[in-house]
Coordinates of C-alpha atoms in Angstrom, one line a residue:
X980 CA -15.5 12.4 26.9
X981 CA -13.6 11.5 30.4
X982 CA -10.9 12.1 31.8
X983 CA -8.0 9.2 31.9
X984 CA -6.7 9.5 34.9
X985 CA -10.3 10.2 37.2
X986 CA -12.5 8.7 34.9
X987 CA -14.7 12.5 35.4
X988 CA -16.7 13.3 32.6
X989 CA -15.1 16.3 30.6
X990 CA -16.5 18.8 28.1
X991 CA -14.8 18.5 24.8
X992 CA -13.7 22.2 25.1
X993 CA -12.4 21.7 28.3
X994 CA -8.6 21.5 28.3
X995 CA -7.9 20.6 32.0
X996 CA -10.4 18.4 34.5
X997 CA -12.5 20.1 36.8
X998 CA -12.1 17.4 38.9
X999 CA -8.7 16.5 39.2
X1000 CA -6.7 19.0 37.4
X1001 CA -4.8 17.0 34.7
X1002 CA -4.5 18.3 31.3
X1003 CA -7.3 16.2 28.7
X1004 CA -5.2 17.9 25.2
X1005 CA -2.5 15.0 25.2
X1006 CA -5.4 12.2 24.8
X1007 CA -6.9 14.1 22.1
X1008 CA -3.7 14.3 20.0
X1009 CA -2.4 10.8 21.1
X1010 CA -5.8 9.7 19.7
X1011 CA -6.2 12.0 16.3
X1012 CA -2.3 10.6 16.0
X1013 CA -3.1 6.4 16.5
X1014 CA -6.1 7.3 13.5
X1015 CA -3.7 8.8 11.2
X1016 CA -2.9 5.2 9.8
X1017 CA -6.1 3.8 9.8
X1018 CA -7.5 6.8 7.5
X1019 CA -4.9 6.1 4.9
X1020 CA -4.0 2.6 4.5
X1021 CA -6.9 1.9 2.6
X1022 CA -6.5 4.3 0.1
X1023 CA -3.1 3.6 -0.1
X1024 CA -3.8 -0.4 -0.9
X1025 CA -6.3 1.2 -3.4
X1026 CA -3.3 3.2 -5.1
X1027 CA -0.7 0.7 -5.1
X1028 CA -3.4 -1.8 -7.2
X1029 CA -4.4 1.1 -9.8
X1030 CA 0.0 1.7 -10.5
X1031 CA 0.4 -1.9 -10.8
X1032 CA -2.8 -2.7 -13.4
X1033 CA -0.8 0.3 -15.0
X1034 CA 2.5 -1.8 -15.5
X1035 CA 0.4 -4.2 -17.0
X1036 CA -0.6 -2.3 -20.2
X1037 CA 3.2 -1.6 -21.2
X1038 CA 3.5 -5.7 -20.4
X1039 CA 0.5 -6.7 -23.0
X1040 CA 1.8 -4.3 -25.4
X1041 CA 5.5 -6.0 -25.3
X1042 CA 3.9 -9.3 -25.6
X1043 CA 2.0 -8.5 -28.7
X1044 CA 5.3 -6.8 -30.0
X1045 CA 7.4 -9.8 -29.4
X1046 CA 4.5 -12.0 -31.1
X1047 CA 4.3 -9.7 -34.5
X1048 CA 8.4 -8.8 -34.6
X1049 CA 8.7 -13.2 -34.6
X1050 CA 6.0 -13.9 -37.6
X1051 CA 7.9 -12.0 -40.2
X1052 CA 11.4 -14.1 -39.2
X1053 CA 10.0 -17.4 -38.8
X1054 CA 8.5 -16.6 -42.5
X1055 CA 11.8 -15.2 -44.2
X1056 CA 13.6 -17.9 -42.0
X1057 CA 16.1 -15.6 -40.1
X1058 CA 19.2 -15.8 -38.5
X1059 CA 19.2 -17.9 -34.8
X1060 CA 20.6 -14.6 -33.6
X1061 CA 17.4 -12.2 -35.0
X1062 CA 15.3 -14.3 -32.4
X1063 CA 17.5 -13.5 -29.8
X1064 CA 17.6 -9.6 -30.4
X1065 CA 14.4 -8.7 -31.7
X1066 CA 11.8 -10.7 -29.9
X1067 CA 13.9 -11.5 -26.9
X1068 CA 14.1 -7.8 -26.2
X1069 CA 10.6 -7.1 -26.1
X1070 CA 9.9 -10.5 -24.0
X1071 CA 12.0 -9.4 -21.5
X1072 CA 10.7 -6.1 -21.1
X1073 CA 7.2 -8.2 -20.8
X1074 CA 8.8 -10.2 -17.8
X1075 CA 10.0 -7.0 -16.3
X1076 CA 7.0 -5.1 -16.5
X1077 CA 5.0 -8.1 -15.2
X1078 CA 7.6 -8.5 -12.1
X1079 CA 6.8 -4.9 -11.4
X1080 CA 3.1 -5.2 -12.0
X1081 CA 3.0 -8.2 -9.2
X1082 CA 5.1 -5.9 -6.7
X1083 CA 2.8 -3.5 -6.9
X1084 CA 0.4 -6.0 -6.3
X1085 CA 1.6 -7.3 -3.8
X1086 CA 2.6 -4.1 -1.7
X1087 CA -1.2 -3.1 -2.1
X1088 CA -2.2 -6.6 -0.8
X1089 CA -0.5 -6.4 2.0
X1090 CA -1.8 -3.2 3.0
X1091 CA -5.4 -3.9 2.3
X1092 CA -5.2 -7.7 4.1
X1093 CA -3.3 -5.9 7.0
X1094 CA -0.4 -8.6 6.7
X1095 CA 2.4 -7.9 9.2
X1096 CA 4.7 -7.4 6.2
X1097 CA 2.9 -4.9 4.5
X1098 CA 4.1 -2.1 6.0
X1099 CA 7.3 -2.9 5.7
X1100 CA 7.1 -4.6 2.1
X1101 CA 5.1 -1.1 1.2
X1102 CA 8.1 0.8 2.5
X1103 CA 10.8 -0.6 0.5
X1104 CA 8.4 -0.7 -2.8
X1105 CA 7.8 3.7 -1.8
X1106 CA 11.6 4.1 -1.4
X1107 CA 12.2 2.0 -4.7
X1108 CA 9.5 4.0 -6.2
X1109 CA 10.8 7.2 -5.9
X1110 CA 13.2 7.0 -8.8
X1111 CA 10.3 6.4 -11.2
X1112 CA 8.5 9.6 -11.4
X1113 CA 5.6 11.1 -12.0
X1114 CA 3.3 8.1 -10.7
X1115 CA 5.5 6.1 -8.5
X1116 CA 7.2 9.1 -7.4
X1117 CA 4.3 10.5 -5.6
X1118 CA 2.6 7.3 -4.5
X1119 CA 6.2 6.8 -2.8
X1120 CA 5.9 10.0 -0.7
X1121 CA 2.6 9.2 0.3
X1122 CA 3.1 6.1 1.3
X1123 CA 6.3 7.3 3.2
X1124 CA 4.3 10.3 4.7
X1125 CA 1.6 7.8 5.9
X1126 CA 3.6 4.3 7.1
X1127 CA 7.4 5.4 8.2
X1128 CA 6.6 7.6 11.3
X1129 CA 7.4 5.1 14.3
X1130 CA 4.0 6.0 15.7
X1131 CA 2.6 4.7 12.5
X1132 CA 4.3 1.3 12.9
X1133 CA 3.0 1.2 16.8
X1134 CA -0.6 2.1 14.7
X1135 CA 0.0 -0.1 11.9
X1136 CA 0.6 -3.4 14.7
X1137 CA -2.0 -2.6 16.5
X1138 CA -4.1 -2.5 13.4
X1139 CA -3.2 -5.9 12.6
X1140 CA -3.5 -7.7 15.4
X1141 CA -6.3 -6.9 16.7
X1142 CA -9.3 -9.4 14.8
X1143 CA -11.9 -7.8 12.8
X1144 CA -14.6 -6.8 14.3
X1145 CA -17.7 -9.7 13.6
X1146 CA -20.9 -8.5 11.3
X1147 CA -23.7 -6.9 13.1
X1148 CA -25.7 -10.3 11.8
X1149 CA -23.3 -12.7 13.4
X1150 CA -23.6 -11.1 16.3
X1151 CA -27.1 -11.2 16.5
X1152 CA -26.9 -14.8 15.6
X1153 CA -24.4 -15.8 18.2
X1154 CA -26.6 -13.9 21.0
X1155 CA -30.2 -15.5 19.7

């Protein structure tokens, strides 16, 4: 480690330079904070693709409803407005749960792509989340603990800006 103002080389247990006196402590927590986002935003895409495959299960089970309800009143030829109530119901609790499914989708896209909206999209899916408890309740607080610090923003568009680092094997290729 060195220090950032001399450039001396410092201990890690050192809290001030030898050399010029300033204190080393603030770059250490500056640093462990800038991390904080990085450690996190994976798991957090990770999380937001396992809640919306789970909005998918109540979709395919409203689907299938809405397909067995209609067989019986196309068969005993009911009423226009039977269609309307029983099927329709369950097909628009499909489209719903579907909608909600590709939010969820697309929050934890966004986070794991490192789009410049995911952070933001993310945030607003975590405070709309929180009404919707247990599951989306808590991956809301975590992904308002981790993303709506301002620091985290600073960390999150630095994180996204700067290019991927290349493959170990392209840059051996592009140096041979």
């Amino acid at each position: 480690m060195f220090c950032n103002y001399c450039g001396s080389p410092v201990a890690p247990e050192q809290s001030v330079c030898s050399h010029c006196g300033s204190s080393t402590t603030g770059a250490r927590v500056a640093s462990a904070a800038r991390k904080r986002v990085a450690e996190h935003v994976h798991l957090l895409a990770i999380l937001w693709f396992v809640l919306g495959a789970f909005f998918l299960i109540p979709a395919v089970v409203m689907g299938v409803l809405a397909a067995v309800v209609t067989v019986p009143l196309v068969s005993e030829g009911a009423d226009k407005i039977a269609f309307v109530f029983a099927p329709g119901l369950f097909v628009i609790l499909c489209v719903v749960f579907l909608a909600s499914a590709a939010l969820h989708f697309s929050a934890g896209w966004g986070l794991l792509k490192m789009r410049p909206w995911g952070r933001t999209f993310a945030l607003v899916m975590a405070f709309l989340a929180l009404v919707s408890p247990p599951f989306d309740t808590a991956l809301g607080v975590y992904t308002l603990f981790v993303l709506l610090p301002d620091a985290a923003g600073d960390e999150y568009q630095q994180m996204w800006q700067t290019p991927a680092p290349k493959a170990a094997s392209d840059v051996a290729v592009i140096a041979g």
